[in-house]
Amino acid sequence: MDSLPLGSSGLRCSALGLGCMGMSEFYGPSDDARSLATLEAAVEQGITLFDTADMYGAGHNETLLGGFLKGRRDKVVLATKFAIVRPTAAYARTIDNSPAYVRSACEASLRRLGIDTIDLYYVHRRNPQTPLEDTLGALAELKAEGKIRAVGLSEVSAQTLRAAHAILPIAAVQSEYSLWTRDAEAEVLTTCAELGITFVAYSPLGRAALTGAITPTTLAEGDFRRAMPRFGAEAWAVNRPLVEALGDFASARGATPAQVALAWLLGRPQPLVPIFGTRSPERLRENIGAAALRLSADDRATLDALFPPGIAQGTRYTEEGMKNLDV
């Protein structure tokens, strides 16, 4: 698998990364043994970027990865995040960017992961009440101490990105980006390209909707997609034909919808790393097949016409989630 630089940090990672959130929370029941098998398969297939956060499963996700990393630390570029504080298992949260919290969160993540240094440490969400200089100053201290190697931001505006990068080099920006979520194209992608910052696309398969393998009625109890507007009955009546059209497009080219959706992202000219989530070694191997799929200019034009920006019905988060985006 090809590798890409993470900004100017000196780190490099695989062209596809693995998002580990669903191994602990949000997408219904999970199984640690199967998750560990998926992590093992990812390493075997050449994936080096593993993405987690302290709030996934209230620390469970980092602990799971920490166990897996023993004896494999040199094979993984480990990214984790801080800032979202959930005092209970509920979705409601607060955002803490204070210097004291930056340090305490980092120390806690290092303990759960069982490592000395986090490769890429993201500000998961921005709290505009805390000056960027304060948050980034604390991150600069952690970097000087060798506790983190590079700094990233998640779901920030182009304006915030420029301001932050002027204070401290930003290696990566992580935001939702897929065929049916193209908000980043307005400004953030071009700003990343201009500043030499790698863009990391999470939910590149539309939270599995673009795979054609799920529908709102097949989601398990407790799956947080049940509450997401894009999966509501009215929205799905509009969104289902989009998914079906992608399935027809992929079938005509001897590929799966997931492979086409990932290949569409991999074909962009700037450094961009899609991080798909899965708990299945079989699905992981299918998704990695996207790295060998080459879409022609006509293919890309067809997909762009099928999925113009704003085509998907429904917001991508609930009202609680949307209010935490820096747009």
mmCIF file of C-alpha atoms in Angstrom:
data_model
loop_
_atom_site.group_PDB
_atom_site.id
_atom_site.type_symbol
_atom_site.label_atom_id
_atom_site.label_comp_id
_atom_site.label_asym_id
_atom_site.label_seq_id
_atom_site.Cartn_x
_atom_site.Cartn_y
_atom_site.Cartn_z
ATOM 1 C CA MET A 1 0.000 0.000 0.000
ATOM 2 C CA ASP A 2 1.186 3.527 -0.766
ATOM 3 C CA SER A 3 2.213 5.784 2.116
ATOM 4 C CA LEU A 4 1.626 9.489 2.600
ATOM 5 C CA PRO A 5 3.233 12.173 4.772
ATOM 6 C CA LEU A 6 1.316 13.614 7.696
ATOM 7 C CA GLY A 7 1.921 17.267 6.985
ATOM 8 C CA SER A 8 5.484 18.364 7.740
ATOM 9 C CA SER A 9 5.698 16.234 10.902
ATOM 10 C CA GLY A 10 8.083 13.678 9.407
ATOM 11 C CA LEU A 11 5.518 10.926 10.029
ATOM 12 C CA ARG A 12 4.199 8.814 7.184
ATOM 13 C CA CYS A 13 1.151 6.563 7.164
ATOM 14 C CA SER A 14 -0.676 4.179 4.864
ATOM 15 C CA ALA A 15 -2.954 5.618 2.183
ATOM 16 C CA LEU A 16 -5.920 4.026 3.965
ATOM 17 C CA GLY A 17 -6.376 4.126 7.721
ATOM 18 C CA LEU A 18 -8.572 2.250 10.163
ATOM 19 C CA GLY A 19 -11.087 4.063 12.345
ATOM 20 C CA CYS A 20 -11.531 2.058 15.543
ATOM 21 C CA MET A 21 -14.493 3.822 17.195
ATOM 22 C CA GLY A 22 -17.091 1.172 16.341
ATOM 23 C CA MET A 23 -15.088 -1.474 18.153
ATOM 24 C CA SER A 24 -16.210 0.083 21.430
ATOM 25 C CA GLU A 25 -19.389 2.101 20.967
ATOM 26 C CA PHE A 26 -22.066 3.695 18.798
ATOM 27 C CA TYR A 27 -22.686 0.951 16.208
ATOM 28 C CA GLY A 28 -24.368 -1.671 18.341
ATOM 29 C CA PRO A 29 -22.795 -4.685 20.092
ATOM 30 C CA SER A 30 -19.125 -5.410 19.482
ATOM 31 C CA ASP A 31 -16.793 -8.273 20.285
ATOM 32 C CA ASP A 32 -13.246 -7.626 21.478
ATOM 33 C CA ALA A 33 -11.874 -10.868 20.036
ATOM 34 C CA ARG A 34 -13.242 -10.073 16.585
ATOM 35 C CA SER A 35 -12.034 -6.492 16.859
ATOM 36 C CA LEU A 36 -8.527 -7.689 17.699
ATOM 37 C CA ALA A 37 -8.629 -10.039 14.705
ATOM 38 C CA THR A 38 -9.571 -7.070 12.537
ATOM 39 C CA LEU A 39 -6.684 -5.014 13.908
ATOM 40 C CA GLU A 40 -4.315 -7.902 13.181
ATOM 41 C CA ALA A 41 -5.638 -8.226 9.633
ATOM 42 C CA ALA A 42 -5.145 -4.491 9.110
ATOM 43 C CA VAL A 43 -1.463 -4.696 10.029
ATOM 44 C CA GLU A 44 -1.017 -7.749 7.804
ATOM 45 C CA GLN A 45 -2.597 -5.869 4.881
ATOM 46 C CA GLY A 46 -0.308 -2.851 5.257
ATOM 47 C CA ILE A 47 -2.504 -0.410 7.157
ATOM 48 C CA THR A 48 -0.407 1.610 9.586
ATOM 49 C CA LEU A 49 -2.726 4.464 10.666
ATOM 50 C CA PHE A 50 -5.028 3.518 13.551
ATOM 51 C CA ASP A 51 -7.471 6.179 14.760
ATOM 52 C CA THR A 52 -9.119 6.321 18.185
ATOM 53 C CA ALA A 53 -10.194 8.844 20.853
ATOM 54 C CA ASP A 54 -10.407 8.979 24.608
ATOM 55 C CA MET A 55 -14.207 9.268 24.542
ATOM 56 C CA TYR A 56 -14.869 6.139 22.462
ATOM 57 C CA GLY A 57 -16.390 3.699 24.903
ATOM 58 C CA ALA A 58 -15.281 5.909 27.799
ATOM 59 C CA GLY A 59 -11.661 4.834 27.312
ATOM 60 C CA HIS A 60 -12.372 1.241 26.249
ATOM 61 C CA ASN A 61 -11.198 1.857 22.690
ATOM 62 C CA GLU A 62 -7.787 3.125 23.783
ATOM 63 C CA THR A 63 -7.443 0.240 26.236
ATOM 64 C CA LEU A 64 -8.308 -2.257 23.484
ATOM 65 C CA LEU A 65 -5.714 -0.727 21.177
ATOM 66 C CA GLY A 66 -3.183 -0.587 23.987
ATOM 67 C CA GLY A 67 -3.371 -4.342 24.409
ATOM 68 C CA PHE A 68 -3.003 -4.843 20.679
ATOM 69 C CA LEU A 69 0.009 -2.519 20.418
ATOM 70 C CA LYS A 70 2.178 -4.621 22.711
ATOM 71 C CA GLY A 71 4.961 -5.961 20.504
ATOM 72 C CA ARG A 72 3.626 -4.052 17.477
ATOM 73 C CA ARG A 73 4.237 -0.415 18.376
ATOM 74 C CA ASP A 74 6.700 0.093 15.532
ATOM 75 C CA LYS A 75 4.110 -1.052 12.990
ATOM 76 C CA VAL A 76 1.453 1.520 13.884
ATOM 77 C CA VAL A 77 1.010 5.263 13.552
ATOM 78 C CA LEU A 78 -1.324 5.885 16.473
ATOM 79 C CA ALA A 79 -3.754 8.814 16.389
ATOM 80 C CA THR A 80 -6.022 9.704 19.274
ATOM 81 C CA LYS A 81 -8.059 12.727 20.322
ATOM 82 C CA PHE A 82 -9.139 14.787 23.326
ATOM 83 C CA ALA A 83 -11.661 17.539 24.117
ATOM 84 C CA ILE A 84 -15.074 15.851 24.127
ATOM 85 C CA VAL A 85 -16.144 15.263 27.714
ATOM 86 C CA ARG A 86 -19.057 12.903 28.331
ATOM 87 C CA PRO A 87 -19.705 12.489 32.058
ATOM 88 C CA THR A 88 -22.119 9.609 31.414
ATOM 89 C CA ALA A 89 -22.818 7.158 28.608
ATOM 90 C CA ALA A 90 -25.282 9.663 27.136
ATOM 91 C CA TYR A 91 -24.521 11.441 23.864
ATOM 92 C CA ALA A 92 -24.595 14.879 25.548
ATOM 93 C CA ARG A 93 -21.143 16.378 25.945
ATOM 94 C CA THR A 94 -19.087 19.439 26.776
ATOM 95 C CA ILE A 95 -15.925 20.570 25.011
ATOM 96 C CA ASP A 96 -12.787 21.264 27.049
ATOM 97 C CA ASN A 97 -9.735 22.807 25.357
ATOM 98 C CA SER A 98 -8.167 24.225 28.517
ATOM 99 C CA PRO A 99 -4.413 23.709 28.990
ATOM 100 C CA ALA A 100 -4.959 21.754 32.206
ATOM 101 C CA TYR A 101 -7.346 19.381 30.445
ATOM 102 C CA VAL A 102 -5.029 18.979 27.454
ATOM 103 C CA ARG A 103 -2.319 17.664 29.756
ATOM 104 C CA SER A 104 -4.532 15.484 31.934
ATOM 105 C CA ALA A 105 -6.259 13.961 28.909
ATOM 106 C CA CYS A 106 -2.928 13.184 27.245
ATOM 107 C CA GLU A 107 -1.552 11.524 30.365
ATOM 108 C CA ALA A 108 -4.705 9.415 30.706
ATOM 109 C CA SER A 109 -4.557 8.342 27.048
ATOM 110 C CA LEU A 110 -0.898 7.361 27.358
ATOM 111 C CA ARG A 111 -1.770 5.171 30.354
ATOM 112 C CA ARG A 112 -4.662 3.439 28.607
ATOM 113 C CA LEU A 113 -2.635 2.916 25.442
ATOM 114 C CA GLY A 114 0.394 1.691 27.371
ATOM 115 C CA ILE A 115 2.777 3.794 25.270
ATOM 116 C CA ASP A 116 5.230 6.634 25.852
ATOM 117 C CA THR A 117 4.354 8.789 22.846
ATOM 118 C CA ILE A 118 1.211 9.465 20.814
ATOM 119 C CA ASP A 119 2.069 9.919 17.142
ATOM 120 C CA LEU A 120 -0.794 12.245 16.184
ATOM 121 C CA TYR A 121 -2.827 14.016 18.859
ATOM 122 C CA TYR A 122 -6.018 15.726 17.693
ATOM 123 C CA VAL A 123 -8.140 18.444 19.230
ATOM 124 C CA HIS A 124 -11.369 16.490 18.750
ATOM 125 C CA ARG A 125 -13.586 19.577 18.796
ATOM 126 C CA ARG A 126 -12.833 23.243 19.306
ATOM 127 C CA ASN A 127 -14.221 25.289 22.178
ATOM 128 C CA PRO A 128 -14.073 28.904 20.990
ATOM 129 C CA GLN A 129 -14.172 30.091 24.613
ATOM 130 C CA THR A 130 -10.566 28.895 25.027
ATOM 131 C CA PRO A 131 -8.017 30.914 23.020
ATOM 132 C CA LEU A 132 -6.197 28.848 20.406
ATOM 133 C CA GLU A 133 -2.905 30.113 21.810
ATOM 134 C CA ASP A 134 -3.671 28.472 25.161
ATOM 135 C CA THR A 135 -4.665 25.086 23.734
ATOM 136 C CA LEU A 136 -1.828 24.957 21.236
ATOM 137 C CA GLY A 137 0.662 26.183 23.816
ATOM 138 C CA ALA A 138 -0.170 23.173 25.984
ATOM 139 C CA LEU A 139 0.184 20.873 22.980
ATOM 140 C CA ALA A 140 3.562 22.437 22.140
ATOM 141 C CA GLU A 141 4.712 21.633 25.668
ATOM 142 C CA LEU A 142 3.626 17.994 25.311
ATOM 143 C CA LYS A 143 5.464 17.820 22.009
ATOM 144 C CA ALA A 144 8.641 19.261 23.543
ATOM 145 C CA GLU A 145 8.402 16.645 26.296
ATOM 146 C CA GLY A 146 8.161 13.832 23.741
ATOM 147 C CA LYS A 147 4.633 12.818 24.742
ATOM 148 C CA ILE A 148 3.203 13.575 21.299
ATOM 149 C CA ARG A 149 4.863 13.766 17.883
ATOM 150 C CA ALA A 150 2.385 15.802 15.864
ATOM 151 C CA VAL A 151 -0.768 17.880 16.342
ATOM 152 C CA GLY A 152 -4.037 17.590 14.472
ATOM 153 C CA LEU A 153 -7.402 19.348 14.455
ATOM 154 C CA SER A 154 -10.827 17.856 13.852
ATOM 155 C CA GLU A 155 -13.899 19.487 12.296
ATOM 156 C CA VAL A 156 -12.484 23.001 12.150
ATOM 157 C CA SER A 157 -13.158 25.836 9.756
ATOM 158 C CA ALA A 158 -10.558 27.092 7.296
ATOM 159 C CA GLN A 159 -10.277 30.278 9.366
ATOM 160 C CA THR A 160 -9.490 28.327 12.538
ATOM 161 C CA LEU A 161 -7.028 26.138 10.656
ATOM 162 C CA ARG A 162 -5.081 29.121 9.333
ATOM 163 C CA ALA A 163 -4.959 30.742 12.741
ATOM 164 C CA ALA A 164 -3.821 27.532 14.446
ATOM 165 C CA HIS A 165 -1.175 26.715 11.854
ATOM 166 C CA ALA A 166 0.327 30.168 12.326
ATOM 167 C CA ILE A 167 0.840 29.328 16.014
ATOM 168 C CA LEU A 168 1.943 25.678 15.807
ATOM 169 C CA PRO A 169 2.464 23.407 12.774
ATOM 170 C CA ILE A 170 -0.682 21.351 12.187
ATOM 171 C CA ALA A 171 0.035 17.946 10.641
ATOM 172 C CA ALA A 172 -3.499 16.815 9.841
ATOM 173 C CA VAL A 173 -7.123 17.896 9.786
ATOM 174 C CA GLN A 174 -9.766 15.247 10.300
ATOM 175 C CA SER A 175 -13.310 15.897 9.101
ATOM 176 C CA GLU A 176 -16.182 13.881 7.729
ATOM 177 C CA TYR A 177 -15.852 13.549 3.960
ATOM 178 C CA SER A 178 -17.462 11.154 1.513
ATOM 179 C CA LEU A 179 -19.456 11.088 -1.690
ATOM 180 C CA TRP A 180 -22.517 12.310 0.184
ATOM 181 C CA THR A 181 -20.774 14.618 2.694
ATOM 182 C CA ARG A 182 -18.727 17.099 0.691
ATOM 183 C CA ASP A 183 -18.737 20.160 2.959
ATOM 184 C CA ALA A 184 -14.933 20.134 3.229
ATOM 185 C CA GLU A 185 -14.625 20.998 -0.452
ATOM 186 C CA ALA A 186 -15.883 24.539 0.174
ATOM 187 C CA GLU A 187 -12.711 25.758 1.898
ATOM 188 C CA VAL A 188 -10.979 23.271 4.185
ATOM 189 C CA LEU A 189 -9.539 20.968 1.519
ATOM 190 C CA THR A 190 -8.019 23.815 -0.450
ATOM 191 C CA THR A 191 -6.627 25.373 2.736
ATOM 192 C CA CYS A 192 -5.011 22.065 3.695
ATOM 193 C CA ALA A 193 -3.451 21.803 0.240
ATOM 194 C CA GLU A 194 -2.140 25.359 0.442
ATOM 195 C CA LEU A 195 -0.614 24.894 3.900
ATOM 196 C CA GLY A 196 0.793 21.403 3.301
ATOM 197 C CA ILE A 197 -1.548 19.751 5.809
ATOM 198 C CA THR A 198 -2.804 16.206 5.290
ATOM 199 C CA PHE A 199 -6.574 15.773 5.235
ATOM 200 C CA VAL A 200 -7.957 12.701 7.020
ATOM 201 C CA ALA A 201 -11.467 11.754 5.892
ATOM 202 C CA TYR A 202 -13.562 9.995 8.509
ATOM 203 C CA SER A 203 -16.842 8.207 7.728
ATOM 204 C CA PRO A 204 -15.736 7.852 4.076
ATOM 205 C CA LEU A 205 -18.496 5.261 3.587
ATOM 206 C CA GLY A 206 -21.264 7.432 4.995
ATOM 207 C CA ARG A 207 -21.384 5.456 8.252
ATOM 208 C CA ALA A 208 -21.751 2.302 6.126
ATOM 209 C CA ALA A 209 -24.791 3.616 4.253
ATOM 210 C CA LEU A 210 -22.813 3.907 1.004
ATOM 211 C CA THR A 211 -21.862 0.217 1.175
ATOM 212 C CA GLY A 212 -25.468 -0.750 0.493
ATOM 213 C CA ALA A 213 -25.207 -3.301 3.301
ATOM 214 C CA ILE A 214 -27.448 -1.519 5.805
ATOM 215 C CA THR A 215 -30.775 0.277 5.948
ATOM 216 C CA PRO A 216 -32.299 2.182 8.867
ATOM 217 C CA THR A 217 -34.564 -0.785 9.602
ATOM 218 C CA THR A 218 -31.634 -3.213 9.929
ATOM 219 C CA LEU A 219 -29.712 -1.170 12.516
ATOM 220 C CA ALA A 220 -29.278 -2.828 15.893
ATOM 221 C CA GLU A 221 -30.865 -1.504 19.066
ATOM 222 C CA GLY A 222 -28.551 1.074 20.576
ATOM 223 C CA ASP A 223 -26.988 1.992 17.222
ATOM 224 C CA PHE A 224 -26.633 5.775 17.289
ATOM 225 C CA ARG A 225 -27.444 6.031 13.593
ATOM 226 C CA ARG A 226 -31.073 5.389 14.528
ATOM 227 C CA ALA A 227 -31.171 8.954 15.896
ATOM 228 C CA MET A 228 -29.275 10.591 13.040
ATOM 229 C CA PRO A 229 -31.437 12.712 10.740
ATOM 230 C CA ARG A 230 -29.835 11.291 7.591
ATOM 231 C CA PHE A 231 -31.162 7.843 8.522
ATOM 232 C CA GLY A 232 -34.678 9.049 9.356
ATOM 233 C CA ALA A 233 -37.620 7.788 7.303
ATOM 234 C CA GLU A 234 -38.175 10.968 5.274
ATOM 235 C CA ALA A 235 -34.498 11.512 4.600
ATOM 236 C CA TRP A 236 -33.915 7.882 3.702
ATOM 237 C CA ALA A 237 -36.616 8.043 1.047
ATOM 238 C CA VAL A 238 -34.370 10.583 -0.709
ATOM 239 C CA ASN A 239 -31.033 8.975 0.197
ATOM 240 C CA ARG A 240 -31.858 5.365 -0.698
ATOM 241 C CA PRO A 241 -31.834 6.015 -4.477
ATOM 242 C CA LEU A 242 -28.362 7.543 -4.122
ATOM 243 C CA VAL A 243 -27.094 4.381 -2.456
ATOM 244 C CA GLU A 244 -28.747 2.241 -5.115
ATOM 245 C CA ALA A 245 -27.206 4.314 -7.913
ATOM 246 C CA LEU A 246 -23.751 3.849 -6.386
ATOM 247 C CA GLY A 247 -24.384 0.100 -6.194
ATOM 248 C CA ASP A 248 -25.286 -0.009 -9.901
ATOM 249 C CA PHE A 249 -22.196 2.026 -10.797
ATOM 250 C CA ALA A 250 -19.924 -0.279 -8.814
ATOM 251 C CA SER A 251 -21.480 -3.472 -10.153
ATOM 252 C CA ALA A 252 -20.934 -2.334 -13.741
ATOM 253 C CA ARG A 253 -17.219 -1.991 -12.948
ATOM 254 C CA GLY A 254 -16.771 -5.266 -11.101
ATOM 255 C CA ALA A 255 -16.282 -3.543 -7.748
ATOM 256 C CA THR A 256 -18.221 -3.068 -4.539
ATOM 257 C CA PRO A 257 -19.842 0.246 -3.579
ATOM 258 C CA ALA A 258 -17.391 0.605 -0.678
ATOM 259 C CA GLN A 259 -14.424 0.169 -2.992
ATOM 260 C CA VAL A 260 -15.760 2.810 -5.383
ATOM 261 C CA ALA A 261 -16.485 5.293 -2.571
ATOM 262 C CA LEU A 262 -12.965 4.868 -1.185
ATOM 263 C CA ALA A 263 -11.323 4.981 -4.621
ATOM 264 C CA TRP A 264 -13.093 8.271 -5.312
ATOM 265 C CA LEU A 265 -11.317 9.712 -2.275
ATOM 266 C CA LEU A 266 -7.964 8.063 -2.982
ATOM 267 C CA GLY A 267 -7.915 9.572 -6.454
ATOM 268 C CA ARG A 268 -7.758 13.165 -5.249
ATOM 269 C CA PRO A 269 -4.456 14.942 -6.056
ATOM 270 C CA GLN A 270 -3.676 16.210 -2.540
ATOM 271 C CA PRO A 271 -2.528 14.163 0.489
ATOM 272 C CA LEU A 272 -5.766 12.642 1.776
ATOM 273 C CA VAL A 273 -6.202 9.556 3.949
ATOM 274 C CA PRO A 274 -9.649 7.952 4.282
ATOM 275 C CA ILE A 275 -10.121 6.112 7.577
ATOM 276 C CA PHE A 276 -12.916 3.581 7.287
ATOM 277 C CA GLY A 277 -14.348 1.772 10.284
ATOM 278 C CA THR A 278 -15.031 -1.938 10.484
ATOM 279 C CA ARG A 279 -15.082 -4.762 13.035
ATOM 280 C CA SER A 280 -14.810 -7.445 10.367
ATOM 281 C CA PRO A 281 -11.576 -8.836 8.855
ATOM 282 C CA GLU A 282 -13.550 -9.768 5.744
ATOM 283 C CA ARG A 283 -14.956 -6.279 5.261
ATOM 284 C CA LEU A 284 -11.509 -4.835 5.932
ATOM 285 C CA ARG A 285 -9.976 -6.863 3.102
ATOM 286 C CA GLU A 286 -12.791 -5.802 0.786
ATOM 287 C CA ASN A 287 -12.229 -2.126 1.577
ATOM 288 C CA ILE A 288 -8.480 -2.399 1.049
ATOM 289 C CA GLY A 289 -9.273 -3.527 -2.495
ATOM 290 C CA ALA A 290 -10.075 0.127 -3.202
ATOM 291 C CA ALA A 291 -6.341 0.844 -3.308
ATOM 292 C CA ALA A 292 -6.096 -1.155 -6.551
ATOM 293 C CA LEU A 293 -9.198 0.378 -8.160
ATOM 294 C CA ARG A 294 -8.510 3.153 -10.650
ATOM 295 C CA LEU A 295 -11.397 5.411 -11.621
ATOM 296 C CA SER A 296 -11.217 7.158 -14.972
ATOM 297 C CA ALA A 297 -11.928 10.838 -15.429
ATOM 298 C CA ASP A 298 -15.318 9.881 -16.857
ATOM 299 C CA ASP A 299 -15.997 7.669 -13.832
ATOM 300 C CA ARG A 300 -15.246 10.522 -11.482
ATOM 301 C CA ALA A 301 -17.405 12.919 -13.474
ATOM 302 C CA THR A 302 -20.294 10.443 -13.301
ATOM 303 C CA LEU A 303 -19.916 10.069 -9.525
ATOM 304 C CA ASP A 304 -19.687 13.829 -9.052
ATOM 305 C CA ALA A 305 -22.911 14.206 -11.016
ATOM 306 C CA LEU A 306 -24.632 11.500 -8.943
ATOM 307 C CA PHE A 307 -23.447 13.025 -5.662
ATOM 308 C CA PRO A 308 -23.226 16.815 -6.017
ATOM 309 C CA PRO A 309 -22.502 18.699 -2.785
ATOM 310 C CA GLY A 310 -25.595 18.906 -0.604
ATOM 311 C CA ILE A 311 -27.467 16.067 -2.329
ATOM 312 C CA ALA A 312 -27.936 13.944 0.803
ATOM 313 C CA GLN A 313 -31.050 14.670 2.807
ATOM 314 C CA GLY A 314 -30.707 15.268 6.556
ATOM 315 C CA THR A 315 -27.914 16.648 8.710
ATOM 316 C CA ARG A 316 -24.996 14.350 9.450
ATOM 317 C CA TYR A 317 -25.352 14.634 13.240
ATOM 318 C CA THR A 318 -28.155 15.247 15.680
ATOM 319 C CA GLU A 319 -28.658 18.805 16.922
ATOM 320 C CA GLU A 320 -26.362 18.034 19.880
ATOM 321 C CA GLY A 321 -23.565 16.892 17.564
ATOM 322 C CA MET A 322 -23.983 19.674 15.015
ATOM 323 C CA LYS A 323 -23.576 22.426 17.613
ATOM 324 C CA ASN A 324 -20.026 21.229 18.328
ATOM 325 C CA LEU A 325 -18.804 21.712 14.741
ATOM 326 C CA ASP A 326 -16.552 24.687 14.003
ATOM 327 C CA VAL A 327 -18.074 25.909 10.737
#
